[in-house]
Short mmCIF file of C-alpha atoms in Angstrom, two decimals:
data_model
loop_
_atom_site.label_atom_id
_atom_site.label_comp_id
_atom_site.label_asym_id
_atom_site.label_seq_id
_atom_site.Cartn_x
_atom_site.Cartn_y
_atom_site.Cartn_z
CA MET Q 1 72.21 41.10 -42.80
CA LYS Q 2 70.57 38.02 -40.28
CA LYS Q 3 67.81 38.95 -39.33
CA TYR Q 4 65.72 38.81 -35.75
CA ASN Q 5 62.88 38.52 -34.92
CA VAL Q 6 61.85 40.78 -31.60
CA GLY Q 7 58.82 40.59 -29.58
CA ILE Q 8 57.97 44.31 -27.11
CA LEU Q 9 56.20 42.52 -23.97
CA GLY Q 10 54.20 45.38 -22.76
CA ALA Q 11 54.21 47.29 -26.40
CA THR Q 12 51.02 49.71 -25.63
CA GLY Q 13 52.77 51.35 -22.34
CA ALA Q 14 55.28 54.95 -22.91
CA VAL Q 15 58.14 52.60 -23.15
CA GLY Q 16 56.95 49.95 -24.94
CA GLN Q 17 55.99 52.33 -28.30
CA GLU Q 18 59.71 54.37 -27.62
CA MET Q 19 61.13 50.43 -27.45
CA LEU Q 20 58.97 50.60 -31.12
CA LYS Q 21 60.45 53.80 -32.47
CA VAL Q 22 63.73 53.44 -31.50
CA LEU Q 23 64.03 50.05 -32.79
CA GLY Q 24 63.26 52.07 -35.59
CA GLU Q 25 65.48 54.24 -35.40
CA ARG Q 26 68.43 52.40 -34.97
CA ASP Q 27 67.57 50.21 -37.88
CA PHE Q 28 67.73 47.02 -36.20
CA PRO Q 29 67.64 43.83 -38.12
CA VAL Q 30 63.91 42.54 -37.60
CA GLY Q 31 62.73 40.25 -39.14
CA GLU Q 32 59.24 39.93 -37.04
CA LEU Q 33 58.23 41.93 -35.42
CA ARG Q 34 55.67 40.68 -32.55
CA LEU Q 35 53.85 43.14 -30.00
CA LEU Q 36 52.37 41.76 -27.13
CA ALA Q 37 49.63 44.09 -24.81
CA SER Q 38 46.88 42.70 -21.96
CA SER Q 39 43.73 41.74 -24.34
CA ARG Q 40 42.30 44.78 -24.00
CA SER Q 41 44.65 46.25 -26.34
CA ALA Q 42 44.53 42.93 -28.89
CA GLY Q 43 43.92 43.52 -32.00
CA LYS Q 44 44.83 47.06 -32.32
CA VAL Q 45 47.07 48.16 -35.17
CA VAL Q 46 49.70 49.76 -34.79
CA ASP Q 47 50.63 51.77 -37.84
CA THR Q 48 54.64 52.14 -38.49
CA GLU Q 49 56.84 53.56 -40.75
CA ILE Q 50 60.08 51.23 -40.70
CA PHE Q 51 57.71 47.98 -39.67
CA GLY Q 52 54.43 48.92 -41.45
CA SER Q 53 51.01 47.86 -40.01
CA VAL Q 54 51.31 45.58 -36.92
CA THR Q 55 49.29 43.99 -34.55
CA ILE Q 56 48.72 43.46 -31.35
CA GLN Q 57 48.32 40.75 -29.86
CA GLU Q 58 47.97 39.15 -26.27
CA ALA Q 59 50.37 38.44 -23.79
CA THR Q 60 49.79 34.76 -23.22
CA HIS Q 61 52.43 31.61 -21.94
CA ASP Q 62 51.89 30.65 -26.00
CA SER Q 63 53.60 34.27 -27.36
CA PHE Q 64 57.30 34.10 -27.65
CA GLY Q 65 57.95 30.79 -29.78
CA GLY Q 66 60.12 31.53 -32.73
CA LEU Q 67 61.37 35.01 -31.33
CA ASP Q 68 64.89 35.87 -30.24
CA ILE Q 69 64.29 39.15 -28.64
CA VAL Q 70 62.29 39.55 -26.64
CA LEU Q 71 62.30 43.23 -25.15
CA GLY Q 72 60.21 43.05 -21.80
CA ALA Q 73 57.64 47.30 -20.94
CA ALA Q 74 55.34 45.78 -18.26
CA GLU Q 75 55.35 45.50 -14.59
CA ASN Q 76 57.21 43.65 -12.02
CA ASP Q 77 54.14 40.95 -12.07
CA ILE Q 78 53.63 40.78 -15.71
CA SER Q 79 58.15 39.70 -16.33
CA ARG Q 80 57.52 37.29 -13.33
CA THR Q 81 54.45 35.45 -15.67
CA PHE Q 82 55.94 35.30 -18.94
CA VAL Q 83 59.89 34.43 -18.29
CA LYS Q 84 59.84 30.55 -18.04
CA ASP Q 85 57.45 30.81 -21.17
CA ILE Q 86 60.51 33.72 -22.42
CA LYS Q 87 63.37 31.56 -21.35
CA ALA Q 88 62.07 28.25 -22.12
CA SER Q 89 60.88 29.63 -26.30
CA GLY Q 90 64.85 30.34 -26.39
CA ALA Q 91 64.28 34.57 -26.60
CA VAL Q 92 66.82 36.30 -24.75
CA TYR Q 93 64.87 39.42 -22.35
CA ILE Q 94 65.58 42.58 -21.46
CA ASP Q 95 63.36 43.00 -19.14
CA ASN Q 96 63.01 47.13 -18.38
CA SER Q 97 60.71 45.77 -15.22
CA SER Q 98 63.07 45.69 -11.30
CA ALA Q 99 62.02 42.30 -10.99
CA PHE Q 100 65.61 40.72 -11.92
CA ARG Q 101 67.78 43.85 -11.56
CA LEU Q 102 69.45 42.37 -7.95
CA ASP Q 103 69.70 39.26 -9.16
CA PRO Q 104 73.36 37.53 -8.94
CA ASP Q 105 72.00 35.44 -12.35
CA VAL Q 106 70.86 37.86 -13.91
CA PRO Q 107 73.30 40.53 -15.67
CA LEU Q 108 71.94 44.20 -14.90
CA VAL Q 109 73.16 46.20 -17.90
CA VAL Q 110 74.60 49.67 -19.39
CA PRO Q 111 76.39 49.28 -22.52
CA GLU Q 112 77.88 52.46 -22.31
CA ILE Q 113 79.64 51.18 -18.57
CA ASN Q 114 80.02 47.33 -18.76
CA PRO Q 115 78.65 45.16 -21.59
CA GLU Q 116 80.96 42.70 -21.65
CA ASP Q 117 77.80 41.69 -18.86
CA ALA Q 118 75.27 41.39 -21.56
CA PHE Q 119 77.01 38.41 -22.43
CA LYS Q 120 77.22 36.42 -19.44
CA HIS Q 121 73.38 36.50 -19.26
CA ASN Q 122 70.74 33.14 -18.55
CA GLY Q 123 68.41 33.93 -20.84
CA ILE Q 124 67.36 37.92 -18.76
CA ILE Q 125 69.43 40.86 -18.76
CA ALA Q 126 67.95 43.01 -16.61
CA ASN Q 127 67.89 46.63 -17.92
CA PRO Q 128 68.41 49.74 -14.72
CA ASN Q 129 66.71 51.94 -13.02
CA CYS Q 130 65.85 54.99 -15.19
CA SER Q 131 67.94 57.70 -13.25
CA THR Q 132 70.66 54.78 -12.34
CA ILE Q 133 71.18 54.74 -16.01
CA ILE Q 134 71.10 58.64 -15.86
CA THR Q 135 72.34 59.65 -13.14
CA LEU Q 136 75.54 56.31 -13.60
CA VAL Q 137 76.52 57.71 -17.55
CA GLY Q 138 76.49 60.79 -16.32
CA ILE Q 139 79.16 60.51 -13.72
CA ASN Q 140 80.82 56.65 -15.16
CA ALA Q 141 84.08 58.61 -17.10
CA ILE Q 142 84.86 59.91 -13.61
CA ASN Q 143 85.64 56.72 -11.65
CA LYS Q 144 86.76 55.89 -14.10
CA LEU Q 145 89.60 58.74 -13.70
CA SER Q 146 89.52 57.34 -9.45
CA PRO Q 147 87.55 54.96 -8.13
CA ILE Q 148 83.38 56.38 -6.24
CA GLU Q 149 83.66 55.75 -3.30
CA THR Q 150 80.29 57.74 -1.80
CA LEU Q 151 77.88 59.61 -3.69
CA TYR Q 152 75.54 62.24 -2.63
CA ALA Q 153 72.22 62.31 -5.64
CA SER Q 154 68.44 64.51 -5.08
CA THR Q 155 66.65 63.48 -8.22
CA TYR Q 156 64.59 66.05 -9.88
CA GLN Q 157 62.57 63.34 -11.85
CA ALA Q 158 59.35 64.42 -14.55
CA VAL Q 159 56.17 63.28 -13.83
CA SER Q 160 56.20 60.68 -16.97
CA GLY Q 161 58.10 58.86 -15.03
CA ALA Q 162 54.96 57.72 -13.39
CA GLY Q 163 53.88 56.68 -16.74
CA ALA Q 164 51.64 58.01 -20.17
CA ALA Q 165 49.36 59.88 -17.47
CA GLY Q 166 51.34 61.90 -15.47
CA PRO Q 167 51.81 64.97 -17.83
CA VAL Q 168 47.92 64.61 -18.34
CA GLU Q 169 47.58 65.35 -14.50
CA MET Q 170 50.10 67.78 -14.69
CA TYR Q 171 48.51 69.93 -17.31
CA ALA Q 172 45.12 69.31 -16.43
CA GLN Q 173 45.77 70.51 -13.30
CA SER Q 174 47.67 73.64 -14.23
CA GLU Q 175 44.66 74.51 -16.18
CA ALA Q 176 42.41 74.26 -13.11
CA VAL Q 177 44.70 76.29 -10.76
CA MET Q 178 45.18 79.16 -13.16
CA LYS Q 179 41.30 78.87 -13.75
CA GLY Q 180 40.70 78.92 -9.61
CA GLU Q 181 39.32 75.76 -10.01
CA PRO Q 182 39.53 72.18 -7.39
CA VAL Q 183 42.76 69.93 -8.56
CA GLU Q 184 42.26 66.37 -9.34
CA LYS Q 185 44.81 63.70 -7.73
CA LYS Q 186 44.88 59.93 -9.71
CA VAL Q 187 48.16 59.55 -10.18
CA PHE Q 188 50.30 61.29 -7.55
CA PRO Q 189 49.28 61.42 -4.08
CA TYR Q 190 49.41 65.39 -4.28
CA GLN Q 191 48.54 67.82 -6.08
CA ILE Q 192 51.91 68.08 -8.81
CA ALA Q 193 51.31 71.15 -10.34
CA PHE Q 194 53.15 73.95 -8.72
CA ASN Q 195 54.41 71.70 -6.39
CA LEU Q 196 57.57 68.83 -6.01
CA LEU Q 197 56.87 65.84 -3.89
CA PRO Q 198 59.85 64.69 -1.84
CA GLN Q 199 58.46 61.27 -2.59
CA ILE Q 200 58.57 58.19 -5.32
CA GLY Q 201 57.90 54.72 -4.34
CA GLY Q 202 57.01 53.16 -0.54
CA PHE Q 203 59.03 54.18 1.88
CA GLN Q 204 61.48 51.58 3.80
CA GLU Q 205 62.77 50.50 7.39
CA ASN Q 206 65.30 52.59 7.19
CA GLY Q 207 63.21 55.90 6.11
CA TYR Q 208 64.72 55.65 2.26
CA THR Q 209 62.44 54.95 -0.36
CA SER Q 210 62.85 52.62 -2.60
CA GLU Q 211 63.26 54.46 -5.58
CA GLU Q 212 65.91 56.25 -3.51
CA MET Q 213 67.72 52.24 -2.73
CA LYS Q 214 67.60 51.98 -6.48
CA LEU Q 215 70.53 54.25 -6.93
CA GLN Q 216 72.74 52.60 -4.10
CA ASN Q 217 71.86 48.55 -5.06
CA GLU Q 218 71.57 49.00 -8.74
CA GLY Q 219 74.73 51.83 -9.45
CA ARG Q 220 77.52 49.11 -6.98
CA LYS Q 221 76.52 45.62 -9.41
CA ILE Q 222 76.68 47.81 -12.96
CA LEU Q 223 79.67 49.53 -11.38
CA HIS Q 224 81.57 46.71 -10.00
CA LEU Q 225 82.08 48.80 -6.70
CA PRO Q 226 80.31 46.41 -4.11
CA GLU Q 227 81.36 49.37 -1.17
CA MET Q 228 80.06 52.25 -2.79
CA LYS Q 229 77.81 54.98 -0.62
CA VAL Q 230 75.18 55.92 -1.84
CA SER Q 231 72.73 58.48 0.09
CA CYS Q 232 69.98 59.52 -2.22
CA THR Q 233 66.17 61.81 -2.13
CA CYS Q 234 64.38 61.63 -5.37
CA VAL Q 235 61.40 63.90 -5.98
CA ARG Q 236 58.76 64.11 -8.16
CA VAL Q 237 59.08 67.78 -10.23
CA PRO Q 238 56.29 69.09 -12.48
CA VAL Q 239 58.30 68.94 -15.92
CA GLU Q 240 56.74 67.04 -18.04
CA ARG Q 241 60.41 64.54 -19.67
CA SER Q 242 64.16 64.61 -19.00
CA HIS Q 243 64.59 63.33 -15.28
CA SER Q 244 67.78 65.73 -13.59
CA ILE Q 245 70.19 64.81 -11.41
CA SER Q 246 72.33 67.04 -8.98
CA ALA Q 247 75.29 64.95 -7.59
CA ILE Q 248 78.82 64.89 -4.62
CA VAL Q 249 80.89 62.03 -6.38
CA ILE Q 250 83.58 61.33 -3.55
CA THR Q 251 86.76 59.72 -5.10
CA LYS Q 252 89.48 57.60 -3.64
CA ASP Q 253 91.81 60.66 -5.15
CA ARG Q 254 91.65 63.76 -5.69
CA LEU Q 255 91.03 64.92 -9.30
CA ASP Q 256 92.48 67.65 -11.46
CA LEU Q 257 88.51 69.47 -12.42
CA LYS Q 258 90.35 70.42 -16.14
CA ASP Q 259 91.14 66.31 -16.34
CA VAL Q 260 86.99 65.60 -15.48
CA SER Q 261 85.31 68.39 -18.33
CA GLU Q 262 88.20 66.47 -20.30
CA ALA Q 263 87.07 62.83 -19.82
CA ILE Q 264 82.50 63.18 -19.32
CA ALA Q 265 82.88 65.14 -22.38
CA GLN Q 266 84.71 62.04 -24.55
CA ALA Q 267 82.66 59.77 -22.58
CA PRO Q 268 80.67 57.17 -24.56
CA GLY Q 269 76.81 58.64 -24.01
CA CYS Q 270 77.41 61.90 -22.39
CA ARG Q 271 77.53 65.51 -23.66
CA LEU Q 272 79.60 68.73 -22.57
CA VAL Q 273 77.19 71.52 -21.47
CA ASP Q 274 79.47 73.21 -18.49
CA ASP Q 275 79.77 77.18 -20.36
CA ARG Q 276 79.95 79.40 -17.05
CA GLU Q 277 80.42 82.25 -19.35
CA LYS Q 278 77.65 82.00 -21.26
CA ASN Q 279 75.47 80.13 -18.67
CA LEU Q 280 75.24 77.01 -20.46
CA TYR Q 281 74.62 74.23 -18.55
CA PRO Q 282 72.29 71.16 -18.39
CA MET Q 283 67.80 71.35 -18.50
CA PRO Q 284 65.16 69.19 -19.26
CA LEU Q 285 63.70 71.06 -22.09
CA ASP Q 286 67.32 70.80 -24.49
CA THR Q 287 67.04 66.14 -23.54
CA SER Q 288 64.18 65.61 -23.89
CA ASP Q 289 63.78 63.02 -27.17
CA GLN Q 290 66.78 62.15 -27.88
CA ASP Q 291 69.94 59.46 -26.04
CA LYS Q 292 72.50 61.52 -25.09
CA VAL Q 293 73.25 62.59 -20.92
CA PHE Q 294 74.06 65.82 -20.66
CA VAL Q 295 76.30 66.85 -17.69
CA GLY Q 296 77.70 70.10 -17.01
CA ARG Q 297 78.22 72.66 -13.48
CA ILE Q 298 80.78 70.49 -12.94
CA ARG Q 299 82.56 71.81 -9.75
CA ARG Q 300 85.21 71.36 -6.86
CA ASP Q 301 82.63 70.15 -3.68
CA LEU Q 302 83.14 72.35 -0.38
CA ALA Q 303 83.49 70.04 2.41
CA ASN Q 304 85.55 67.16 0.93
CA GLU Q 305 88.53 67.94 -0.97
CA ASN Q 306 88.35 63.99 -3.35
CA GLY Q 307 84.80 66.10 -4.23
CA ILE Q 308 82.92 66.69 -7.81
CA ASN Q 309 80.07 68.63 -7.93
CA LEU Q 310 77.68 68.42 -11.26
CA TRP Q 311 74.34 68.81 -12.87
CA CYS Q 312 73.12 66.15 -15.62
CA CYS Q 313 70.08 65.65 -17.67
CA GLY Q 314 68.50 63.09 -19.98
CA ASP Q 315 65.69 61.46 -21.05
CA GLN Q 316 64.05 59.19 -19.00
CA VAL Q 317 61.73 57.38 -22.04
CA ARG Q 318 64.92 57.03 -24.05
CA LYS Q 319 68.04 56.54 -22.70
CA GLY Q 320 66.46 55.93 -18.99
CA ALA Q 321 64.26 52.81 -20.85
CA ALA Q 322 63.99 52.21 -24.66
CA THR Q 323 67.04 53.23 -25.69
CA ASN Q 324 69.35 51.26 -23.13
CA ALA Q 325 67.04 48.03 -23.44
CA VAL Q 326 67.47 48.70 -27.63
CA GLN Q 327 71.51 48.69 -27.24
CA ILE Q 328 71.50 46.08 -24.79
CA ALA Q 329 70.24 43.87 -27.60
CA GLN Q 330 72.37 45.50 -30.20
CA LEU Q 331 75.57 44.61 -28.30
CA LEU Q 332 73.46 40.59 -28.02
CA ILE Q 333 73.59 40.45 -32.54
CA ALA Q 334 76.95 41.86 -32.96
CA GLN Q 335 78.61 39.26 -31.25
CA GLU Q 336 77.32 36.67 -33.54
#
């Protein structure tokens, strides 16, 4: 079997570490594995079960020669800094940052939805926002039954979506509250323990945050629905891992609920968890550390006859980031 030289840019972060884990789990045919990070991490050794001990290297403009695929797990500015070097090396850059997602020349790919777009790349393929991926995997089967015209969504996003320091702060604050001690805030602008924060990202002129607008802007591109309208509210919740989304999907045609449930049950990347008699529905605890999007609470909207309501959950570090990127890489090598 042909092997591929793979680099991970931002290898020490939560997503970078998960990419490393997923590469091993999925038996990706790695020849050389190059872990790239800042100078602070250079020289540290990462012990892996599959790839052995790998020394972290400092990411420089000369770091990408000989690589076939680079998985990006770094911030926008780092991604922009190195993108020309990655392309010049001949590697394909699968970027998890938001730097190039809306670039018309860069495909934005969820393999269960628009795999064909991955092959239109010019050296860069963008990985969508975590909540976008989870939501769209959950509703794509509905879109195949009838085009989605409007989507109303509220996201309930875990603290780990803010990075590894998010859960640390939540647990520290929880302990402080229980002891009656002052709460320290570093990661989040307000106390997150026992609280909800209805802001993720900066506010735009229209009153929506940057995170909320991603679902419309990225969703249109992925689903090939340029006219789809999305109204979204994003909320940070005191949950360690796995994002949840409440969605109201308005389709062109009125759909039968049984057809919707059957389509979701058979959809790639989905697991139907919807049993009212047994009180079964998706929850963050059940969807963490795995790659399926669980979908349930499927019911007809009471305000719009063409509306379907549902609730979905998925691990934002895995399917919402690392796994999706590795799946894109698997698409590419499968065509060779």
